[in-house]
Amino acid sequence: MSDKELNGAEIVIRCLQEEGVEVVFGYPGGSVLFIYDELFKQDKVKHVLVRHEQGAAHAADGYSRASNRIGVCLVTSGPGITNAVTGIATAYMDSIPMVILSGQVPTHYIGQDAFQECDAVGITRPCVKHNFLVRNVEDLATTFKKAFHIARTGRPGPVLIDIPKDVTTATCKFEYPAQVSMRSYSPVVRGHPGQIKKAVQLLTEAKRPVVYTGGGVILSDASAELLSLVKMLGFPCTNTLMGLGGFPGTDPQFLGMLGMHGTYQANMAMQNCDVLLAVGARFDDRVIGNPEHFGQVPRKIIHIDVDPSSIAKRVKVDVPIVGNVKDVLDDLLKTIRSGDAMPDPKALKEWWAQIDQWRARDCLAYNKAGNVIKPQWVIEKLYEVTGGDCFVTSDVGQHQMWAAQYFKFDKPRRWINSGGLGTMGFGLPSAMGVQFANPGQTVACVTGESSIQMCLQELSTCKQYRLPIKVINLNNRYMGMVRQWQQFFHGNRYSESYMDALPDFVKLAEGYGHRGIRIEKPEDVEPALREAFSRKDELVFMDFLTDQTENVFPMVPGGMGISEMILAEDL
Amino acid sequence: MRHIISILLENESGALSRVAGLFSARAYNIESLTVAPTEDASLSRMTLVTSGSDEVIEQITKQLNKLIDVVKVVDLSEAAHIERELMLIKVRAVGKDREEVKRMCDIFRGRILDVTDGTFTIEITGTGLKIDAFVEGLDKTLILETVRTGASGIGRGERILKI
């Protein structure tokens, strides 16, 4: 520790450097001017100037999701932080570690309705893992240490640090704490050995088992352990929307995604299994549908989650295991290996025969005939053209579901989407974060004409930083998922779901200095994709005019049971 | 089912609103909530009375434990405990009512804290039920004002909530 005193703004930058932060997504404003001044004076922390604070939060979020480093965003007080709230809530719902720095009016102005004042800590409280208002410069360094620690440990999540302007000019000596201990915060890491034994017994006695995994596997980097376990046991595995890539999408033991738009085989297996191993997943309404319907079939449930409150929240659990998914899976593997019990191969064979019958329904088949581009076709071609070696971000709606269904993710952290909050506008700015976290890698943003317009301004950021993102715009001139629900459940009354007066996306992309391509015929899809992906250093905006009335199947209507699916073949 | 939950939390600004916000955001009931610093000034002790099925109470304790400012949570109603609430009540006391109110106050072992020509202000301590009974026993038209603290609770014997 040197005797030299630093001001708060210098301390902020030093803390970021100490945490190894390489990039900060942000937008300047009055209350953060001193912090921006310090950013200007150094070159260790790179700042990326977005065009709207929502974009900063999504970009930091995408950066986290695609790298397992902590995304950081920096916004000013008042409208700066309120604009970021959607992005913070998005990260919170998907348990993404992130640190948000917000400026605040000087401490003696707080509560005076000062210019650009808002209660940032109050407004973000329900959508952060924790937040801090730093009133004394002496507390800055410890607060940063705590914030990064809280964000990345336990069930990860966004943490906000609100910094009044006078704190950025006040001075004190700087020392970054080597470690932090908080008496009120010590997340469990290892699972209870007794529970692990019980789980192993259930697993090895199972006749119709399913492994169902979610975002927790990806967040705790447990894909390798999951793969070993599933291979060792010979069980079928399904992923939630958030869990895709946690288990290889091309593996024969993979049943596809489950849930509202899950595959027939995944949902049927989930409903009819006798032992369910749930790993880092939370049985949410889009996954198991109606919990009463799900509960009608007796089955034993083992639930591994780092967050005790995720266990027994929506379904009864027989063997709860609280702990970090990676550590618990590791212990499960060791326990199985050290024993001699293995599942009955005959029972498993019968179970797989049943699953293969369900698979034979070929629930993702769609009609490829005709002169109109089918959106599913675009995703299949995207997969082929990139060889699956690609980061895919998405917005929210039909295109998101098609991307999840038809792109096979073999690796974790490749599928980046807003699963919990369902935030339209997430795709493009999160792709920026993904690209910054993975320079030189291919990043595609699958979007729709409605979603893309929600954070369109970030095309300008992409130009400034030469981000060669490939935008796949599935343009059906409708808010497709809204239209689909209106078709099914509201008597074809397409209330306000038609996107009129759309811009010419090609000219729009060109207006931002990018390349735009319009694709109108099925036979042009693949050449256009090849052309776009061959351009390694420029953003290409592909506007695919797709079938206006295509629907996402299978579909479990809201409130129904997971096995009560509408299939394309039914219509 | 009614539960009385004791919480030790960091005595920091915003800690109370985190707890209160959790209850409103997740649609849990709060019957009453009291909070004050403990003998260790860095900690506050909160007593929260709520109701719900066993599943809901389990979620409430889990969600409370997740709050970073919450140090410890105990459901006092799981075992023997004591709870007390304090009420200050101001009643109209003139003529024959003066005697009647004084008698009621004695029966409930209350204390008259303030006396004027026309009013008594009474302190009553006890369980919520006892306080309810006192209010019930009074002629409604005499009650001018009531203020209740909500329940505070503590485990019996060696059952201690401390860090």
XYZ file of C-alpha atoms in Angstrom:
734
model
C 0.000 0.000 0.000
C 1.445 3.302 -1.007
C 0.936 6.447 1.004
C -0.319 8.297 -2.035
C -4.002 9.089 -1.875
C -6.172 8.380 -4.894
C -9.498 9.910 -5.709
C -12.609 7.765 -5.986
C -12.583 7.735 -9.778
C -8.998 6.470 -9.814
C -9.941 3.844 -7.263
C -12.822 2.664 -9.457
C -10.435 2.084 -12.345
C -7.824 0.463 -10.120
C -10.462 -1.907 -8.725
C -11.503 -2.905 -12.244
C -7.869 -3.542 -13.109
C -7.396 -5.589 -9.931
C -10.386 -7.722 -10.922
C -8.825 -8.291 -14.325
C -11.613 -6.483 -16.150
C -10.534 -5.895 -19.734
C -13.610 -4.296 -21.170
C -16.406 -2.082 -19.858
C -19.561 -1.320 -21.812
C -20.941 2.088 -21.043
C -22.260 5.523 -21.804
C -21.000 8.698 -20.114
C -23.019 11.352 -18.329
C -22.744 14.069 -15.692
C -22.330 11.976 -12.585
C -19.671 9.662 -14.032
C -17.505 12.287 -15.695
C -14.620 11.832 -13.269
C -14.664 8.075 -13.838
C -14.592 8.661 -17.604
C -11.708 11.045 -17.109
C -9.726 8.304 -15.399
C -10.688 5.799 -18.098
C -9.230 8.243 -20.609
C -5.896 8.351 -18.777
C -5.183 4.612 -18.889
C -5.276 1.799 -21.421
C -5.699 -1.385 -19.404
C -9.485 -1.225 -19.235
C -11.027 -0.767 -22.658
C -14.296 1.135 -22.817
C -16.919 0.304 -25.422
C -19.311 3.123 -26.145
C -22.804 1.800 -26.774
C -25.696 3.841 -28.153
C -28.190 3.197 -25.354
C -27.640 1.947 -21.802
C -29.855 -1.100 -22.376
C -27.283 -2.109 -24.967
C -24.491 -1.697 -22.411
C -26.188 -4.037 -19.964
C -26.990 -6.663 -22.634
C -23.460 -6.465 -24.011
C -21.929 -6.977 -20.563
C -24.364 -9.841 -20.063
C -23.450 -11.446 -23.413
C -19.782 -11.041 -22.538
C -20.348 -12.982 -19.284
C -22.422 -15.715 -20.886
C -19.903 -16.392 -23.624
C -16.782 -16.349 -21.472
C -17.361 -17.034 -17.786
C -15.669 -13.712 -17.052
C -17.672 -10.985 -15.407
C -19.237 -8.456 -17.754
C -19.112 -4.882 -16.501
C -21.200 -1.924 -17.541
C -20.942 1.714 -16.565
C -23.843 4.133 -16.778
C -24.716 7.540 -15.471
C -27.363 8.424 -12.868
C -31.078 8.873 -13.541
C -31.997 7.871 -17.109
C -28.661 6.089 -17.488
C -29.510 3.556 -14.834
C -33.239 3.329 -15.641
C -32.349 2.517 -19.258
C -30.079 -0.247 -18.008
C -32.749 -1.830 -15.802
C -34.171 -4.091 -18.554
C -30.687 -5.435 -19.154
C -30.072 -5.963 -15.448
C -33.380 -7.782 -15.007
C -32.537 -9.948 -18.022
C -29.240 -10.998 -16.438
C -30.904 -11.549 -13.075
C -33.538 -13.913 -14.447
C -30.861 -16.043 -16.110
C -28.403 -15.867 -13.134
C -25.680 -14.145 -15.126
C -22.754 -12.687 -13.164
C -22.380 -9.029 -13.995
C -21.303 -5.824 -12.252
C -23.107 -2.587 -13.009
C -21.516 0.701 -12.030
C -23.929 3.601 -11.920
C -23.212 7.224 -11.208
C -25.287 8.976 -8.582
C -25.827 12.628 -7.716
C -23.518 13.920 -4.944
C -24.368 12.511 -1.500
C -25.656 15.859 -0.176
C -28.069 16.078 -3.156
C -29.547 12.605 -2.626
C -33.235 12.878 -1.848
C -33.493 16.446 -3.147
C -34.944 15.463 -6.541
C -31.717 16.682 -8.095
C -31.130 16.718 -11.845
C -30.786 13.152 -13.147
C -31.372 11.717 -9.706
C -33.123 8.424 -9.195
C -33.034 5.882 -6.421
C -30.873 3.392 -8.304
C -30.537 1.028 -5.374
C -34.306 1.087 -4.841
C -35.228 0.734 -8.483
C -32.896 -2.222 -9.068
C -33.429 -4.013 -5.749
C -35.833 -6.652 -7.091
C -33.657 -7.450 -10.114
C -30.142 -7.695 -8.685
C -28.482 -10.298 -6.529
C -27.294 -7.432 -4.369
C -26.590 -3.726 -4.638
C -24.567 -1.074 -2.868
C -24.701 2.680 -2.506
C -21.163 3.821 -1.653
C -21.281 6.882 0.579
C -17.603 7.016 1.574
C -14.609 6.760 -0.659
C -12.953 4.555 1.988
C -15.600 1.900 1.296
C -15.086 1.788 -2.484
C -12.408 -0.880 -2.730
C -14.083 -3.281 -0.290
C -17.398 -2.771 -2.053
C -15.872 -3.702 -5.417
C -14.296 -6.790 -3.895
C -17.631 -7.824 -2.386
C -19.562 -7.048 -5.577
C -17.391 -9.244 -7.801
C -17.354 -11.985 -5.174
C -21.141 -11.990 -4.833
C -21.705 -11.798 -8.582
C -19.637 -14.876 -9.395
C -20.226 -17.213 -6.442
C -23.232 -19.274 -5.381
C -26.091 -18.726 -7.779
C -24.498 -15.980 -9.875
C -26.242 -12.720 -10.638
C -25.887 -9.030 -11.360
C -24.586 -6.706 -8.636
C -24.928 -2.937 -8.817
C -22.592 -0.361 -7.280
C -24.080 3.122 -7.127
C -21.384 5.786 -6.792
C -22.235 9.407 -5.943
C -20.241 11.999 -7.833
C -18.571 13.461 -4.732
C -17.282 9.994 -3.841
C -15.426 9.952 -7.158
C -13.562 13.142 -6.208
C -12.928 12.402 -2.534
C -9.553 10.840 -1.812
C -8.109 8.106 0.364
C -5.334 5.556 0.338
C -5.967 2.621 -1.926
C -5.502 -1.007 -1.114
C -7.449 -3.709 -2.873
C -8.458 -6.380 -0.346
C -6.925 -9.764 -1.102
C -10.022 -11.567 0.044
C -13.434 -10.883 1.341
C -15.426 -12.617 4.013
C -19.039 -11.869 4.727
C -20.709 -13.413 7.753
C -24.071 -13.342 5.995
C -22.945 -14.898 2.721
C -21.320 -18.280 2.310
C -22.807 -20.318 -0.527
C -22.700 -24.088 -0.290
C -20.276 -25.757 -2.690
C -20.194 -29.484 -1.912
C -23.346 -31.570 -1.824
C -24.259 -33.541 1.280
C -22.600 -36.993 1.034
C -25.689 -38.747 2.435
C -27.878 -37.178 -0.226
C -25.388 -38.116 -2.931
C -25.529 -41.759 -1.787
C -29.328 -41.678 -1.909
C -29.173 -40.186 -5.396
C -26.798 -42.886 -6.609
C -29.095 -45.574 -5.278
C -32.082 -44.104 -7.109
C -30.109 -43.660 -10.314
C -28.749 -47.193 -10.344
C -32.181 -48.677 -9.623
C -33.932 -46.595 -12.281
C -35.839 -48.325 -15.052
C -36.998 -45.257 -17.006
C -34.545 -42.501 -16.121
C -34.144 -39.019 -17.580
C -31.438 -36.440 -16.968
C -32.874 -32.946 -17.286
C -30.385 -30.090 -17.158
C -30.526 -26.326 -17.297
C -28.437 -23.192 -17.249
C -26.784 -24.225 -13.976
C -24.620 -26.755 -15.823
C -23.307 -24.021 -18.098
C -22.885 -21.469 -15.306
C -20.773 -23.854 -13.251
C -18.817 -25.160 -16.256
C -19.951 -28.700 -15.568
C -20.519 -29.948 -19.133
C -17.643 -32.425 -19.014
C -18.879 -33.936 -15.741
C -22.434 -34.103 -17.098
C -21.279 -35.869 -20.254
C -19.275 -38.428 -18.246
C -22.225 -39.134 -15.985
C -24.767 -39.527 -18.784
C -22.378 -41.715 -20.799
C -21.517 -43.871 -17.808
C -25.164 -44.480 -16.960
C -26.435 -44.712 -20.538
C -29.360 -42.433 -19.729
C -31.255 -40.088 -22.051
C -30.593 -36.380 -21.503
C -32.665 -33.306 -22.274
C -31.780 -29.613 -21.893
C -33.860 -26.591 -21.094
C -33.679 -23.535 -23.326
C -31.013 -22.149 -20.978
C -29.182 -25.450 -20.803
C -28.584 -26.018 -24.538
C -24.952 -26.794 -25.207
C -24.517 -28.144 -21.683
C -24.850 -31.585 -23.264
C -23.753 -32.152 -26.878
C -26.693 -31.522 -29.204
C -25.484 -34.132 -31.708
C -25.088 -36.936 -29.155
C -27.439 -39.907 -29.708
C -28.405 -39.796 -26.008
C -29.681 -36.234 -26.415
C -33.457 -35.935 -26.700
C -33.487 -32.282 -27.727
C -34.873 -29.382 -25.775
C -37.883 -29.953 -23.538
C -40.704 -27.646 -22.534
C -43.358 -25.563 -24.218
C -41.622 -25.935 -27.579
C -39.608 -28.998 -26.664
C -39.380 -32.145 -28.735
C -42.043 -34.826 -28.481
C -39.523 -37.382 -27.212
C -38.084 -35.054 -24.552
C -41.473 -34.082 -23.154
C -42.844 -37.626 -23.249
C -39.732 -38.982 -21.543
C -39.919 -36.255 -18.907
C -43.549 -37.065 -18.177
C -43.161 -40.862 -18.159
C -39.823 -41.389 -16.443
C -39.542 -43.134 -13.086
C -36.386 -41.344 -11.915
C -35.639 -37.778 -12.884
C -32.237 -36.235 -12.290
C -32.633 -32.466 -12.486
C -29.355 -30.581 -12.665
C -29.159 -26.793 -12.432
C -32.687 -26.383 -13.687
C -35.714 -24.996 -11.900
C -38.887 -26.684 -13.222
C -40.272 -23.380 -14.451
C -43.645 -22.937 -16.125
C -42.212 -22.965 -19.657
C -40.489 -26.271 -18.915
C -42.927 -28.537 -17.058
C -46.168 -26.757 -17.915
C -48.865 -27.300 -15.344
C -47.229 -28.671 -12.143
C -50.417 -30.529 -11.135
C -50.449 -32.389 -14.440
C -46.736 -33.096 -14.081
C -47.299 -34.373 -10.540
C -49.963 -36.886 -11.592
C -47.329 -39.412 -12.628
C -45.350 -40.851 -9.718
C -41.613 -40.507 -10.201
C -38.627 -39.965 -7.961
C -36.919 -36.627 -8.390
C -33.298 -35.845 -7.560
C -32.642 -32.120 -7.768
C -29.160 -30.597 -7.773
C -29.029 -26.828 -7.457
C -26.774 -24.273 -5.814
C -29.805 -22.243 -4.784
C -31.881 -23.973 -2.086
C -34.884 -21.816 -2.961
C -34.996 -23.357 -6.448
C -35.573 -26.756 -4.852
C -39.146 -27.763 -3.996
C -40.451 -24.452 -5.329
C -42.748 -25.828 -8.022
C -42.512 -29.606 -7.633
C -41.906 -31.960 -4.720
C -38.394 -33.351 -4.663
C -37.334 -36.683 -3.159
C -33.577 -36.123 -2.990
C -32.565 -32.459 -2.826
C -28.849 -31.782 -3.197
C -27.712 -28.232 -2.548
C -24.312 -27.476 -3.991
C -22.296 -26.296 -6.926
C -23.369 -28.429 -9.897
C -19.800 -29.213 -10.968
C -18.749 -30.406 -7.509
C -21.914 -32.420 -6.965
C -21.677 -34.141 -10.370
C -18.066 -34.922 -9.634
C -19.031 -36.516 -6.307
C -21.837 -38.459 -7.991
C -19.385 -39.830 -10.554
C -16.913 -40.851 -7.864
C -19.593 -42.529 -5.782
C -20.937 -44.505 -8.740
C -17.417 -45.550 -9.783
C -16.524 -46.691 -6.293
C -19.616 -48.903 -6.052
C -20.589 -51.830 -8.211
C -24.257 -51.051 -8.807
C -25.243 -50.063 -12.322
C -28.669 -49.601 -13.918
C -30.403 -52.692 -15.264
C -29.406 -52.856 -18.960
C -32.572 -54.729 -19.949
C -34.832 -52.076 -18.445
C -32.802 -49.342 -20.098
C -33.048 -51.096 -23.449
C -36.828 -51.191 -23.165
C -36.897 -47.532 -22.164
C -34.752 -46.561 -25.155
C -37.058 -48.587 -27.433
C -39.974 -46.541 -26.118
C -38.017 -43.313 -26.626
C -37.139 -44.321 -30.176
C -40.845 -44.786 -30.895
C -41.462 -41.255 -29.686
C -38.530 -40.033 -31.746
C -39.998 -41.684 -34.818
C -42.802 -39.114 -34.724
C -40.156 -36.756 -36.128
C -41.784 -33.815 -34.406
C -39.519 -31.181 -35.971
C -40.410 -32.169 -39.558
C -41.864 -29.293 -41.553
C -43.098 -28.756 -45.056
C -40.172 -27.626 -47.193
C -42.128 -27.375 -50.446
C -43.032 -24.062 -52.017
C -41.427 -20.812 -53.034
C -41.464 -19.191 -49.628
C -38.511 -19.393 -47.275
C -39.267 -21.492 -44.213
C -37.608 -20.021 -41.128
C -36.580 -23.485 -39.913
C -34.759 -23.959 -43.220
C -32.690 -20.839 -42.595
C -31.577 -22.159 -39.199
C -30.740 -25.587 -40.632
C -28.665 -23.927 -43.339
C -27.019 -21.655 -40.774
C -25.969 -24.768 -38.892
C -24.632 -26.397 -42.041
C -22.787 -23.348 -43.321
C -21.077 -22.637 -40.002
C -20.524 -26.311 -39.293
C -22.065 -25.580 -35.914
C -18.881 -23.741 -34.962
C -20.505 -20.468 -34.100
C -21.821 -18.409 -31.224
C -25.533 -17.809 -31.704
C -27.372 -15.061 -29.887
C -31.083 -14.576 -30.299
C -33.870 -12.211 -29.534
C -37.221 -13.420 -28.302
C -40.062 -15.091 -30.131
C -40.527 -17.683 -32.843
C -37.032 -17.213 -34.275
C -35.591 -17.918 -30.813
C -37.458 -21.212 -30.599
C -36.456 -22.248 -34.120
C -32.837 -21.461 -33.395
C -33.052 -23.522 -30.190
C -34.727 -26.425 -31.996
C -32.774 -26.621 -35.251
C -29.241 -25.492 -34.347
C -27.388 -28.273 -32.577
C -25.180 -26.838 -29.865
C -22.346 -29.166 -28.994
C -20.544 -26.810 -26.649
C -21.597 -24.694 -23.698
C -21.698 -20.880 -23.830
C -22.461 -20.929 -27.556
C -26.211 -20.365 -27.274
C -26.890 -16.918 -25.828
C -30.494 -15.934 -25.252
C -32.822 -14.303 -22.781
C -34.669 -17.309 -21.403
C -36.130 -16.065 -18.144
C -37.145 -12.495 -18.800
C -37.689 -12.979 -22.528
C -36.246 -9.634 -23.538
C -36.795 -8.544 -27.126
C -33.822 -6.413 -28.127
C -31.306 -8.694 -26.394
C -29.857 -10.312 -29.514
C -27.751 -7.622 -31.158
C -26.170 -5.957 -28.098
C -25.473 -9.313 -26.469
C -23.774 -10.405 -29.705
C -21.442 -7.423 -29.269
C -20.476 -8.668 -25.826
C -20.001 -12.199 -27.173
C -17.746 -10.881 -29.925
C -15.625 -8.855 -27.482
C -15.252 -11.935 -25.293
C -14.298 -14.073 -28.304
C -12.396 -11.992 -30.823
C -11.900 -13.708 -34.137
C -14.753 -16.167 -33.543
C -17.934 -16.329 -35.590
C -20.968 -14.723 -33.977
C -24.463 -14.873 -35.439
C -27.483 -13.023 -34.140
C -30.749 -14.748 -34.995
C -33.499 -12.190 -34.754
C -36.809 -11.076 -36.171
C -37.948 -7.845 -37.744
C -39.736 -6.847 -34.529
C -37.049 -7.721 -31.991
C -34.170 -6.210 -33.957
C -35.874 -2.826 -33.933
C -35.791 -2.743 -30.139
C -32.014 -2.208 -29.929
C -31.296 -1.356 -33.527
C -29.139 1.630 -32.634
C -26.317 -0.737 -31.657
C -25.598 -1.261 -35.371
C -23.688 1.966 -34.931
C -21.593 0.516 -32.084
C -20.871 -2.516 -34.273
C -19.557 -0.173 -36.943
C -17.368 1.794 -34.559
C -15.677 -1.329 -33.174
C -15.771 -3.283 -36.478
C -17.687 -6.184 -34.994
C -18.247 -8.693 -37.801
C -21.535 -10.031 -36.414
C -23.820 -11.835 -38.846
C -27.423 -10.767 -38.347
C -29.976 -13.371 -39.440
C -33.245 -11.475 -39.600
C -36.190 -13.871 -39.978
C -38.594 -11.300 -41.344
C -42.179 -12.524 -41.440
C -43.693 -9.069 -40.963
C -45.362 -10.220 -37.744
C -44.532 -10.447 -34.094
C -44.599 -14.120 -34.893
C -45.095 -15.627 -31.452
C -47.807 -13.113 -30.587
C -49.484 -13.901 -33.898
C -49.211 -17.638 -33.236
C -50.948 -17.306 -29.849
C -53.599 -15.074 -31.406
C -54.174 -17.699 -34.087
C -54.508 -20.516 -31.564
C -56.154 -18.861 -28.610
C -57.736 -15.605 -29.805
C -59.745 -16.632 -32.848
C -57.256 -15.436 -35.480
C -57.695 -11.843 -34.321
C -54.225 -10.485 -35.025
C -54.485 -7.552 -32.701
C -51.545 -5.188 -33.200
C -49.131 -7.979 -34.095
C -48.576 -6.959 -37.710
C -45.389 -4.994 -38.276
C -46.373 -2.330 -40.737
C -44.151 0.347 -42.245
C -41.024 -1.753 -41.859
C -37.770 -0.142 -42.885
C -35.821 -1.398 -45.870
C -33.351 -3.395 -43.769
C -30.772 -3.566 -46.542
C -30.665 0.197 -46.899
C -30.798 0.540 -43.143
C -27.742 -1.686 -42.716
C -26.020 0.260 -45.463
C -26.975 3.492 -43.755
C -25.008 2.326 -40.718
C -22.081 1.436 -42.955
C -22.690 -2.309 -43.024
C -23.511 -4.743 -45.803
C -27.148 -5.735 -46.266
C -28.588 -8.645 -48.234
C -32.241 -9.414 -48.884
C -33.097 -13.070 -49.485
C -36.513 -13.957 -50.850
C -36.227 -17.470 -52.295
C -35.420 -20.757 -50.579
C -32.678 -21.588 -53.071
C -30.894 -18.317 -52.260
C -30.658 -19.010 -48.542
C -27.517 -21.110 -48.521
C -25.527 -19.021 -51.047
C -26.388 -15.867 -49.101
C -25.226 -17.417 -45.849
C -22.003 -18.643 -47.451
C -21.368 -15.224 -48.886
C -22.077 -13.509 -45.559
C -19.971 -15.841 -43.422
C -17.064 -15.626 -45.847
C -16.817 -11.920 -45.002
C -14.788 -12.289 -41.839
C -14.354 -8.651 -41.023
C -17.649 -7.006 -41.694
C -21.113 -7.104 -40.268
C -23.609 -8.554 -42.713
C -27.305 -8.012 -42.179
C -29.298 -10.752 -43.874
C -32.962 -9.965 -44.264
C -34.753 -13.245 -44.950
C -38.353 -12.796 -46.062
C -39.928 -15.853 -44.492
C -43.287 -17.610 -44.441
C -45.683 -15.263 -42.652
C -47.871 -17.921 -41.080
C -45.350 -20.542 -40.028
C -45.833 -21.722 -36.438
C -43.502 -23.225 -33.858
C -44.224 -26.888 -33.134
C -44.481 -28.856 -30.950
C -46.378 -26.541 -28.660
C -47.715 -27.060 -25.157
C -50.505 -24.505 -24.692
C -50.143 -22.356 -21.566
C -51.444 -24.078 -18.423
C -51.466 -27.547 -20.009
C -49.357 -30.557 -19.097
C -45.958 -31.102 -20.667
C -47.139 -34.142 -22.634
C -50.234 -32.367 -23.978
C -48.534 -31.122 -27.111
C -49.880 -29.781 -30.352
C -47.805 -31.278 -33.157
C -47.466 -29.974 -36.695
C -48.927 -33.255 -37.961
C -52.122 -32.674 -35.931
C -53.119 -29.675 -38.011
C -50.905 -21.409 9.415
C -49.387 -18.534 11.370
C -45.601 -18.440 11.703
C -43.362 -16.145 13.665
C -39.972 -15.746 12.042
C -36.913 -14.213 13.691
C -34.248 -12.673 11.530
C -30.798 -11.348 12.339
C -29.721 -8.906 9.680
C -26.977 -6.437 9.018
C -27.879 -3.091 10.519
C -27.441 -1.299 7.210
C -29.550 1.153 5.301
C -31.762 -0.655 2.869
C -31.739 -3.976 4.718
C -35.322 -3.541 5.912
C -36.532 -2.660 2.430
C -34.892 -5.779 1.030
C -36.965 -7.903 3.404
C -40.164 -5.928 2.863
C -39.586 -5.879 -0.907
C -39.108 -9.644 -0.962
C -42.487 -10.154 0.696
C -44.356 -7.867 -1.691
C -42.542 -9.103 -4.816
C -43.298 -12.740 -4.045
C -46.805 -12.113 -2.741
C -46.146 -13.398 0.789
C -48.259 -12.144 3.675
C -46.876 -9.907 6.387
C -49.073 -9.735 9.444
C -46.577 -7.677 11.399
C -42.935 -6.757 11.344
C -40.765 -5.240 14.045
C -37.123 -4.375 13.854
C -34.496 -2.669 16.017
C -30.744 -2.876 16.577
C -29.430 -5.524 18.978
C -26.787 -5.244 21.709
C -24.323 -5.635 18.816
C -24.917 -2.380 16.948
C -23.931 -3.927 13.621
C -26.925 -6.274 13.757
C -30.666 -5.751 13.753
C -33.182 -8.251 15.013
C -36.445 -8.528 13.183
C -39.559 -10.425 14.126
C -41.912 -11.092 11.276
C -45.332 -12.670 11.567
C -46.623 -14.301 8.425
C -48.950 -17.075 7.360
C -48.971 -19.682 4.637
C -48.803 -23.375 3.861
C -45.702 -25.355 4.842
C -44.401 -25.004 1.268
C -44.838 -21.229 1.334
C -43.113 -20.906 4.716
C -40.243 -23.062 3.444
C -39.873 -20.742 0.447
C -40.046 -17.688 2.713
C -37.185 -18.909 4.901
C -35.131 -19.920 1.866
C -35.708 -16.615 0.125
C -34.871 -14.683 3.301
C -31.643 -16.631 3.672
C -30.731 -15.676 0.115
C -30.744 -11.970 0.933
C -27.152 -10.904 1.367
C -27.962 -8.707 4.387
C -29.697 -11.531 6.226
C -27.356 -13.295 8.650
C -29.688 -15.850 10.241
C -33.312 -16.912 10.016
C -35.272 -19.013 12.504
C -38.898 -20.028 12.410
C -39.700 -19.545 16.109
C -43.045 -21.308 15.807
C -41.229 -24.592 15.110
C -40.582 -24.946 18.863
C -41.410 -23.433 22.242
C -41.106 -19.690 22.206
C -42.368 -16.531 23.844
C -43.928 -13.677 21.996
C -44.963 -10.284 23.220
C -46.524 -7.259 21.676
C -47.071 -3.812 23.094
C -50.072 -1.609 22.473
C -50.637 1.990 23.395
C -54.332 2.785 23.409
C -56.015 6.115 24.055
C -59.594 5.902 25.248
C -62.316 8.404 26.099
C -62.655 8.276 29.886
C -65.378 10.431 31.377
C -68.067 9.786 33.932
C -68.762 6.138 34.723
C -66.506 5.003 31.848
C -63.482 6.196 33.844
C -63.989 3.493 36.455
C -64.895 0.822 33.898
C -61.793 1.450 31.784
C -59.574 1.482 34.874
C -61.032 -1.881 35.916
C -60.450 -3.387 32.458
C -56.926 -2.078 32.531
C -56.288 -3.775 35.886
C -57.731 -7.073 34.711
C -55.381 -7.102 31.729
C -52.486 -5.882 33.843
C -52.132 -2.776 31.742
C -50.696 0.509 32.925
C -52.205 3.926 32.561
C -49.421 6.135 31.245
C -51.239 9.400 30.719
C -54.371 10.842 32.284
C -56.342 13.926 31.250
C -59.845 15.098 32.128
C -61.285 13.212 29.248
C -58.776 10.499 28.298
C -56.592 7.631 29.503
C -53.610 6.365 27.557
C -52.967 2.747 28.454
C -50.058 0.411 27.852
C -50.913 -3.265 27.347
C -48.329 -5.954 26.818
C -48.960 -9.543 25.899
C -49.574 -11.883 23.044
C -51.504 -10.572 20.081
C -54.520 -12.535 21.288
C -54.488 -10.893 24.711
C -54.295 -7.457 23.136
C -57.122 -8.346 20.782
C -59.163 -9.466 23.779
C -58.569 -6.176 25.555
C -59.699 -4.196 22.511
C -62.721 -6.472 22.170
C -63.601 -5.956 25.820
C -63.763 -2.177 25.494
C -66.787 -0.254 24.319
C -65.796 0.548 20.703
C -67.097 4.079 20.929
C -64.528 4.837 23.641
C -61.445 3.980 21.552
C -59.764 7.127 20.264
C -56.499 5.751 18.975
C -54.463 2.560 19.042
C -50.882 1.808 18.157
C -49.410 -1.696 18.233
C -45.787 -2.699 17.828
C -46.415 -6.102 16.268
C -45.032 -9.206 17.874
C -41.460 -9.652 19.114
C -40.418 -13.210 19.749
C -37.684 -15.242 21.390
C -37.098 -18.975 21.814
C -37.532 -20.578 25.228
C -34.625 -21.889 27.277
C -31.362 -22.650 25.521
C -32.769 -21.887 22.061
C -30.678 -18.873 21.143
C -30.470 -16.881 17.930
C -27.044 -15.314 17.825
C -24.044 -15.329 15.508
